[in-house]
CSV table of C-alpha atoms in Angstrom, one decimal:
chain,number,residue,atom,x,y,z
A,57,MET,CA,51.7,-24.9,30.7
A,58,GLU,CA,54.2,-26.3,33.2
A,59,ALA,CA,52.8,-28.4,36.0
A,60,THR,CA,53.8,-27.1,39.4
A,61,THR,CA,54.2,-29.3,42.5
A,62,ALA,CA,52.4,-28.2,45.6
A,63,SER,CA,54.5,-25.7,47.3
A,64,SER,CA,54.9,-24.8,51.0
A,65,LYS,CA,55.2,-21.1,49.9
A,66,PRO,CA,51.7,-19.7,49.6
A,67,ASP,CA,52.9,-17.0,47.1
A,68,ALA,CA,54.6,-19.5,44.7
A,69,ILE,CA,54.1,-18.5,41.1
A,70,ASP,CA,51.7,-20.7,39.1
A,71,LEU,CA,53.7,-21.3,36.0
A,72,SER,CA,50.6,-22.2,34.1
A,73,GLN,CA,49.7,-18.5,34.1
A,74,LEU,CA,52.9,-17.4,32.5
A,75,CYS,CA,53.0,-16.9,28.7
A,76,LEU,CA,56.0,-18.6,27.4
A,77,SER,CA,56.8,-16.9,24.2
A,78,GLU,CA,59.2,-19.5,22.8
A,79,PRO,CA,58.7,-23.3,22.7
A,80,VAL,CA,61.3,-25.1,24.7
A,81,ALA,CA,63.2,-28.2,23.8
A,82,VAL,CA,60.9,-29.7,21.2
A,83,ASP,CA,61.8,-29.9,17.5
A,84,LEU,CA,58.5,-29.2,15.8
A,85,THR,CA,59.7,-30.7,12.6
A,86,GLN,CA,59.3,-34.0,14.3
A,87,LEU,CA,55.6,-33.4,14.8
A,88,SER,CA,53.2,-35.3,12.6
A,89,LEU,CA,49.5,-36.0,12.4
A,90,ARG,CA,48.4,-39.6,11.5
A,91,PRO,CA,45.5,-41.9,12.2
A,92,LEU,CA,45.3,-43.5,15.7
A,93,GLY,CA,45.8,-47.2,15.8
A,94,LEU,CA,45.7,-50.0,18.4
A,95,SER,CA,49.5,-49.9,18.7
A,96,ASP,CA,49.0,-46.4,20.2
A,97,LEU,CA,47.0,-47.8,23.1
A,98,ASP,CA,49.7,-47.5,25.8
A,99,ASP,CA,50.6,-44.0,24.7
A,100,LEU,CA,46.9,-43.0,24.6
A,101,MET,CA,46.4,-44.2,28.2
A,102,VAL,CA,49.0,-41.7,29.3
A,103,TRP,CA,47.0,-38.6,28.3
A,104,THR,CA,43.5,-40.1,28.8
A,105,SER,CA,44.2,-41.1,32.4
A,106,ASP,CA,45.7,-37.7,33.2
A,107,GLU,CA,43.4,-35.7,35.5
A,108,LYS,CA,45.0,-32.4,34.4
A,109,VAL,CA,44.1,-33.2,30.8
A,110,ALA,CA,40.6,-34.4,31.7
A,111,ASN,CA,39.9,-31.2,33.6
A,112,PHE,CA,38.7,-29.3,30.6
A,113,CYS,CA,37.2,-32.4,28.8
A,114,SER,CA,33.7,-33.5,29.1
A,115,ARG,CA,34.8,-37.1,30.0
A,116,GLU,CA,36.3,-38.4,33.2
A,117,PRO,CA,39.9,-39.7,33.1
A,118,TYR,CA,40.1,-43.3,31.8
A,119,THR,CA,40.7,-46.0,34.3
A,120,SER,CA,41.0,-49.0,32.1
A,121,LYS,CA,42.5,-50.0,28.8
A,122,ASP,CA,39.1,-51.1,27.6
A,123,GLN,CA,38.1,-47.5,27.4
A,124,GLY,CA,41.2,-46.7,25.4
A,125,ILE,CA,40.5,-49.6,23.0
A,126,ASP,CA,36.9,-48.4,22.6
A,127,PHE,CA,38.1,-44.9,21.8
A,128,ILE,CA,40.6,-46.1,19.2
A,129,GLU,CA,38.3,-48.6,17.5
A,130,ASN,CA,34.7,-47.3,18.0
A,131,ALA,CA,34.8,-43.6,18.5
A,132,ALA,CA,36.5,-42.9,15.1
A,133,ALA,CA,33.1,-43.1,13.4
A,134,SER,CA,31.6,-40.3,15.5
A,135,PHE,CA,34.2,-37.8,14.1
A,136,LEU,CA,34.5,-36.3,10.7
A,137,TRP,CA,38.3,-36.5,11.1
A,138,ARG,CA,40.6,-37.7,13.8
A,139,ARG,CA,44.4,-37.8,14.0
A,140,ALA,CA,47.0,-38.6,16.6
A,141,ILE,CA,49.4,-35.8,17.4
A,142,CYS,CA,52.8,-37.5,17.2
A,143,LEU,CA,56.3,-36.6,18.2
A,144,LYS,CA,58.8,-38.9,16.4
A,145,ASP,CA,55.8,-41.0,15.5
A,146,ARG,CA,54.8,-41.6,19.2
A,147,ALA,CA,51.2,-40.4,20.0
A,148,ILE,CA,51.2,-37.7,22.6
A,149,GLY,CA,47.7,-36.3,22.0
A,150,CYS,CA,44.8,-36.2,19.6
A,151,ILE,CA,43.1,-33.7,17.3
A,152,THR,CA,39.5,-34.0,15.9
A,153,LEU,CA,36.9,-32.4,13.8
A,154,SER,CA,33.2,-33.1,14.4
A,155,SER,CA,30.6,-32.4,11.8
A,156,TYR,CA,27.3,-30.6,12.6
A,157,ALA,CA,25.6,-32.2,9.6
A,158,ASP,CA,23.9,-35.0,11.6
A,159,VAL,CA,22.7,-32.6,14.3
A,160,ASP,CA,21.6,-29.7,12.2
A,161,LYS,CA,21.6,-29.8,8.4
A,162,ALA,CA,21.6,-26.0,8.4
A,163,ARG,CA,25.1,-26.1,9.9
A,164,GLU,CA,26.6,-28.8,7.6
A,165,LYS,CA,29.3,-26.3,6.3
A,166,SER,CA,30.7,-26.0,9.9
A,167,ALA,CA,32.9,-28.3,11.8
A,168,GLU,CA,34.0,-28.2,15.5
A,169,LEU,CA,37.7,-28.6,16.3
A,170,GLY,CA,38.8,-30.5,19.4
A,171,TYR,CA,42.2,-31.4,20.7
A,172,VAL,CA,44.0,-32.9,23.7
A,173,LEU,CA,47.7,-33.2,24.6
A,174,GLY,CA,49.6,-35.0,27.4
A,175,SER,CA,50.3,-32.4,30.1
A,176,ASN,CA,54.1,-33.1,30.0
A,177,TYR,CA,54.1,-31.5,26.5
A,178,TRP,CA,52.1,-28.4,27.3
A,179,GLY,CA,53.6,-25.0,26.7
A,180,LYS,CA,55.9,-25.9,23.8
A,181,GLY,CA,53.8,-24.8,20.8
A,182,ILE,CA,52.9,-28.3,19.9
A,183,VAL,CA,49.1,-27.9,19.7
A,184,THR,CA,49.4,-24.6,17.9
A,185,GLU,CA,51.4,-26.3,15.2
A,186,ALA,CA,49.0,-29.3,15.1
A,187,VAL,CA,46.0,-27.0,14.8
A,188,LYS,CA,47.6,-25.1,11.9
A,189,GLN,CA,48.2,-28.4,10.1
A,190,ALA,CA,44.7,-29.7,10.9
A,191,ILE,CA,43.0,-26.6,9.6
A,192,LYS,CA,44.9,-26.7,6.3
A,193,ALA,CA,44.1,-30.4,5.9
A,194,ALA,CA,40.4,-29.9,6.8
A,195,PHE,CA,39.7,-27.3,4.2
A,196,ILE,CA,41.4,-29.4,1.6
A,197,GLU,CA,39.8,-32.7,2.5
A,198,PHE,CA,36.4,-31.3,3.1
A,199,PRO,CA,36.1,-28.5,0.5
A,200,TYR,CA,32.4,-27.9,1.3
A,201,LEU,CA,33.4,-26.6,4.8
A,202,ASP,CA,33.2,-22.8,5.3
A,203,ARG,CA,33.8,-22.6,9.0
A,204,VAL,CA,35.8,-24.4,11.7
A,205,GLU,CA,34.9,-23.4,15.2
A,206,ALA,CA,36.2,-24.2,18.6
A,207,LEU,CA,34.5,-23.8,22.0
A,208,VAL,CA,36.8,-23.1,24.9
A,209,ASP,CA,36.1,-22.8,28.6
A,210,VAL,CA,36.6,-19.3,29.9
A,211,GLU,CA,39.2,-20.6,32.4
A,212,ASN,CA,41.3,-22.5,29.8
A,213,LEU,CA,43.8,-19.8,29.0
A,214,GLY,CA,46.3,-22.2,27.4
A,215,SER,CA,43.8,-23.3,24.9
A,216,GLN,CA,42.6,-19.8,24.1
A,217,ARG,CA,46.3,-18.9,23.3
A,218,VAL,CA,46.6,-21.9,21.0
A,219,LEU,CA,43.6,-20.7,18.9
A,220,GLU,CA,44.7,-17.1,18.8
A,221,LYS,CA,48.2,-18.1,17.7
A,222,ALA,CA,46.8,-20.5,15.1
A,223,GLY,CA,44.8,-17.7,13.5
A,224,PHE,CA,41.3,-18.2,14.9
A,225,GLN,CA,39.1,-15.2,15.7
A,226,ARG,CA,37.5,-14.9,19.1
A,227,GLU,CA,33.8,-14.1,18.3
A,228,GLY,CA,32.3,-13.8,21.7
A,229,LEU,CA,31.7,-15.2,25.2
A,230,LEU,CA,28.7,-17.5,25.3
A,231,ARG,CA,27.4,-17.5,28.9
A,232,LYS,CA,26.6,-20.8,30.5
A,233,TYR,CA,26.8,-22.4,27.0
A,234,LEU,CA,28.3,-25.8,27.7
A,235,VAL,CA,27.9,-28.3,30.6
A,236,ARG,CA,31.1,-29.6,31.9
A,237,LYS,CA,31.3,-31.9,35.0
A,238,GLY,CA,27.6,-31.1,35.7
A,239,LYS,CA,27.9,-27.3,35.6
A,240,SER,CA,27.0,-24.8,33.0
A,241,ARG,CA,30.2,-23.0,31.9
A,242,ASP,CA,30.9,-19.7,30.2
A,243,THR,CA,32.5,-20.6,26.9
A,244,PHE,CA,34.4,-18.6,24.3
A,245,MET,CA,33.5,-19.2,20.6
A,246,PHE,CA,36.5,-19.1,18.2
A,247,SER,CA,36.3,-19.6,14.5
A,248,VAL,CA,38.4,-19.7,11.4
A,249,LEU,CA,36.8,-19.4,8.0
A,250,LEU,CA,38.1,-20.8,4.7
A,251,SER,CA,38.0,-17.2,3.5
A,252,ASP,CA,40.3,-16.2,6.3
A,253,LEU,CA,43.0,-18.4,4.8
A,254,HIS,CA,42.1,-17.6,1.2
A,255,PRO,CA,40.6,-14.1,1.1
A,256,GLN,CA,39.6,-14.4,-2.6
A,257,LEU,CA,37.0,-17.1,-1.7
B,143,MET,CA,4.6,7.2,18.1
B,144,SER,CA,2.3,4.2,18.9
B,145,ASN,CA,-1.2,4.7,20.2
B,146,LEU,CA,-1.5,1.0,20.9
B,147,ASP,CA,-2.4,0.0,24.5
B,148,LEU,CA,0.2,-2.7,25.1
B,149,SER,CA,-2.0,-4.1,28.0
B,150,LYS,CA,-4.1,-5.6,25.2
B,151,ILE,CA,-1.2,-7.8,24.2
B,152,SER,CA,-1.4,-11.3,25.7
B,153,LEU,CA,0.2,-14.7,25.1
B,154,ARG,CA,-1.7,-18.0,24.9
B,155,PRO,CA,-1.4,-21.4,23.2
B,156,PHE,CA,-2.6,-21.6,19.6
B,157,LYS,CA,-6.0,-22.9,18.7
B,158,LEU,CA,-7.3,-24.3,15.4
B,159,SER,CA,-9.8,-21.4,15.3
B,160,ASP,CA,-6.8,-19.0,15.0
B,161,VAL,CA,-6.4,-20.2,11.4
B,162,ASP,CA,-7.7,-17.1,9.5
B,163,ASP,CA,-5.8,-14.6,11.7
B,164,PHE,CA,-2.7,-16.9,11.5
B,165,LEU,CA,-2.8,-16.9,7.7
B,166,LEU,CA,-2.7,-13.1,7.6
B,167,TRP,CA,0.8,-13.0,9.1
B,168,ALA,CA,2.2,-16.5,8.4
B,169,GLY,CA,1.1,-16.1,4.8
B,170,ASP,CA,3.1,-12.9,4.5
B,171,ASP,CA,6.6,-13.1,3.0
B,172,GLN,CA,7.6,-9.9,4.8
B,173,VAL,CA,7.0,-11.6,8.1
B,174,THR,CA,8.5,-15.0,7.3
B,175,GLN,CA,11.6,-13.7,5.5
B,176,ASN,CA,13.5,-13.7,8.8
B,177,LEU,CA,12.1,-17.0,9.9
B,178,ARG,CA,13.0,-20.5,8.9
B,179,TRP,CA,9.3,-21.0,8.3
B,180,LYS,CA,8.0,-21.4,4.8
B,181,THR,CA,5.3,-18.8,4.0
B,182,CYS,CA,1.8,-20.4,4.4
B,183,GLY,CA,0.2,-20.6,1.0
B,184,SER,CA,-3.4,-21.6,1.9
B,185,ARG,CA,-5.9,-22.0,4.7
B,186,GLU,CA,-5.4,-25.7,4.6
B,187,GLU,CA,-1.6,-25.3,5.0
B,188,ALA,CA,-2.2,-22.9,7.9
B,189,LEU,CA,-4.5,-25.3,9.6
B,190,ALA,CA,-2.1,-28.2,9.2
B,191,PHE,CA,0.8,-26.1,10.5
B,192,ILE,CA,-1.2,-25.0,13.6
B,193,ARG,CA,-2.4,-28.6,14.2
B,194,ASP,CA,0.9,-30.4,13.5
B,195,VAL,CA,3.6,-27.9,14.6
B,196,CYS,CA,2.2,-25.0,16.8
B,197,ILE,CA,0.0,-27.0,19.1
B,198,PRO,CA,2.3,-29.9,19.9
B,199,HIS,CA,5.4,-27.6,20.2
B,200,PRO,CA,7.3,-27.7,23.5
B,201,TRP,CA,6.6,-24.0,24.0
B,202,ARG,CA,4.9,-21.8,21.4
B,203,ARG,CA,2.5,-19.1,22.1
B,204,SER,CA,0.3,-16.9,20.0
B,205,ILE,CA,0.9,-13.1,20.5
B,206,CYS,CA,-2.7,-11.8,20.7
B,207,LEU,CA,-4.2,-8.4,20.5
B,208,ASP,CA,-7.7,-8.6,22.1
B,209,ASP,CA,-7.3,-12.4,21.9
B,210,ARG,CA,-6.7,-12.4,18.1
B,211,SER,CA,-3.4,-13.9,16.9
B,212,ILE,CA,-1.0,-11.3,15.4
B,213,GLY,CA,2.2,-13.3,15.8
B,214,PHE,CA,4.1,-15.9,17.8
B,215,VAL,CA,6.8,-16.4,20.4
B,216,SER,CA,8.5,-19.8,20.4
B,217,VAL,CA,11.1,-21.4,22.7
B,218,TYR,CA,12.7,-24.6,21.6
B,219,PRO,CA,14.8,-26.4,24.3
B,220,TRP,CA,17.8,-28.6,23.3
B,221,SER,CA,17.9,-32.2,24.6
B,222,GLY,CA,20.0,-34.3,26.8
B,223,ASP,CA,22.9,-32.6,28.5
B,224,ASP,CA,22.1,-29.4,26.6
B,225,ARG,CA,18.5,-29.1,27.9
B,226,CYS,CA,19.8,-26.2,30.0
B,227,LYS,CA,19.8,-24.2,26.7
B,228,ALA,CA,16.8,-23.1,24.6
B,229,ASP,CA,16.4,-21.0,21.4
B,230,ILE,CA,13.8,-18.2,21.3
B,231,GLY,CA,12.1,-16.9,18.1
B,232,TYR,CA,9.2,-14.6,17.4
B,233,ALA,CA,7.4,-12.6,14.7
B,234,VAL,CA,4.6,-10.1,14.5
B,235,ALA,CA,2.2,-9.3,11.7
B,236,ALA,CA,3.7,-6.5,9.5
B,237,ASP,CA,0.7,-4.1,10.1
B,238,TYR,CA,1.7,-4.1,13.8
B,239,TRP,CA,5.4,-3.5,13.4
B,240,GLY,CA,7.1,-0.5,15.1
B,241,GLN,CA,4.8,-0.4,18.2
B,242,GLY,CA,6.8,-2.4,20.7
B,243,ILE,CA,4.6,-5.5,20.5
B,244,ALA,CA,7.4,-8.0,19.9
B,245,THR,CA,9.4,-6.5,22.8
B,246,LYS,CA,6.4,-6.7,25.0
B,247,ALA,CA,5.7,-10.3,24.0
B,248,VAL,CA,9.3,-11.4,24.6
B,249,LYS,CA,9.4,-9.6,28.0
B,250,MET,CA,6.2,-11.5,28.9
B,251,ALA,CA,7.5,-14.8,27.6
B,252,VAL,CA,10.9,-14.8,29.3
B,253,PRO,CA,9.7,-15.2,33.0
B,254,GLN,CA,7.1,-17.7,31.9
B,255,VAL,CA,9.6,-19.8,30.0
B,256,PHE,CA,12.1,-20.0,32.9
B,257,ASN,CA,9.1,-21.0,35.1
B,258,ASP,CA,7.8,-23.7,32.7
B,259,LEU,CA,11.2,-25.2,31.6
B,260,SER,CA,12.7,-26.1,34.9
B,261,HIS,CA,16.2,-27.1,33.6
B,262,LEU,CA,16.6,-23.9,31.6
B,263,VAL,CA,19.7,-21.8,32.4
B,264,ARG,CA,20.3,-20.1,29.1
B,265,LEU,CA,17.8,-18.6,26.6
B,266,GLN,CA,19.5,-17.7,23.4
B,267,ALA,CA,18.5,-16.0,20.2
B,268,PHE,CA,20.2,-15.8,16.8
B,269,THR,CA,19.4,-12.9,14.4
B,270,SER,CA,20.7,-11.8,11.1
B,271,PRO,CA,23.2,-8.9,11.3
B,272,GLU,CA,20.9,-6.9,9.0
B,273,ASN,CA,17.8,-7.4,11.2
B,274,LYS,CA,18.3,-4.4,13.4
B,275,ALA,CA,14.7,-4.3,14.5
B,276,SER,CA,14.9,-7.8,15.9
B,277,GLN,CA,18.2,-7.0,17.7
B,278,ARG,CA,16.5,-3.9,19.3
B,279,VAL,CA,13.7,-6.2,20.6
B,280,LEU,CA,16.2,-8.4,22.3
B,281,GLU,CA,18.3,-5.5,23.8
B,282,LYS,CA,15.1,-3.8,25.1
B,283,ALA,CA,14.0,-7.1,26.6
B,284,GLY,CA,17.3,-7.4,28.5
B,285,PHE,CA,19.2,-9.9,26.4
B,286,LEU,CA,23.0,-9.5,26.2
B,287,LYS,CA,24.6,-9.4,22.7
B,288,GLU,CA,27.5,-11.9,22.9
B,289,GLY,CA,29.0,-11.8,19.5
B,290,LEU,CA,28.9,-12.2,15.7
B,291,LEU,CA,29.2,-15.8,14.5
B,292,ARG,CA,30.6,-15.7,11.0
B,293,LYS,CA,29.1,-17.9,8.2
B,294,TYR,CA,27.4,-19.7,11.0
B,295,THR,CA,24.3,-21.3,9.3
B,296,TYR,CA,22.4,-21.9,6.1
B,297,PHE,CA,19.3,-19.7,6.0
B,298,LYS,CA,16.9,-20.2,3.2
B,299,GLY,CA,19.6,-21.5,0.9
B,300,ASN,CA,22.4,-19.0,1.8
B,301,ILE,CA,25.2,-19.2,4.4
B,302,LYS,CA,24.7,-16.3,6.8
B,303,ASP,CA,26.4,-14.7,9.8
B,304,SER,CA,24.4,-14.7,13.0
B,305,VAL,CA,24.4,-12.4,16.0
B,306,VAL,CA,23.9,-14.3,19.2
B,307,PHE,CA,22.1,-13.0,22.3
B,308,SER,CA,21.4,-14.6,25.6
B,309,PHE,CA,19.3,-14.2,28.7
B,310,LEU,CA,20.2,-16.3,31.7
B,311,SER,CA,18.0,-17.6,34.5
B,312,THR,CA,20.1,-15.4,36.8
B,313,ASP,CA,19.8,-12.2,34.7
B,314,GLU,CA,17.6,-9.3,35.8
B,315,PHE,CA,14.7,-8.1,33.9
B,316,PRO,CA,14.9,-4.5,32.7
B,317,HIS,CA,13.5,-2.1,35.2
B,318,ASP,CA,10.5,-0.5,33.5
B,319,ASP,CA,6.7,-0.8,33.6
B,320,SER,CA,6.3,-2.4,30.3
B,321,TRP,CA,6.6,-5.8,32.0
B,322,LYS,CA,3.1,-5.5,33.3
């Protein structure tokens, strides 16, 4: 999704609504996933302070480096798995898996996928590739998992496209399912099963 | 077709004195097979379950026929930011299946629940894909089927798919007289 500057023409095209079929100008072989470290702090502040990025997140944009340090050092424990999305080893976003085991033992074979990417890098196929790599890693590292799901706001078209391209199935629209910025939001449920990747299982 | 007069169906909180009627359906595997409940094995178990679970529950009602317990409707709200959501469950004694009682009970419960739980925006229900009778109850009660969640949850030792339904505080109740 390309950011558009405010235009004096009322009928200017919003590029975030176009479906760009080919990634532009990014060599995806330079993409990697690795743990986040304190040395990533300045890079992390770029996407965590970005309002466009925070729009579909439950948190507000970060305003201080203390928040960034807290996220790098303390938030790791609340995730089952967390990696920085890196281009040439510079962190440009983050991808996570959260376990349901602590919340509901009946759902301990499910994990929830989350991801965030600096808005300058939107629309280039980066998150799709990161998600594909993350899912492969998840089912290997956590062989007890049957299901990885993702909850996406009904207005977040870019994120819906990521999941479709990464092989997730859209299971349904859950009305007023999640609260974001104080309002109940309609939310799509997507999932990928271990048996989707390995039909014999 | 049913000869049962559904106006004899009422909802009220559980009482310890319901124990013998309670055991008739909570002690029946046919009834509990679709619930997370363990089948009650004795009067003592039933008494403890009513005392320790049903009575302190955030919102649980006995479905009564002429004031005798023949089933239950439960609503369990989530907590914190998610308290705008709640899960509904229900069951009816096997002898009374097929007469529209669960549908009537759910239809009675829904407006009461939205009145009693002030933060509630979304009432949701999860059923097994095989449990067509329960899905019909929800559809007739005005719930919307939203989708099939694959390998969603453990249920009595097995990973199962779930069909998810919802009724929102802004949804309309179905237009027919069986509300009254």
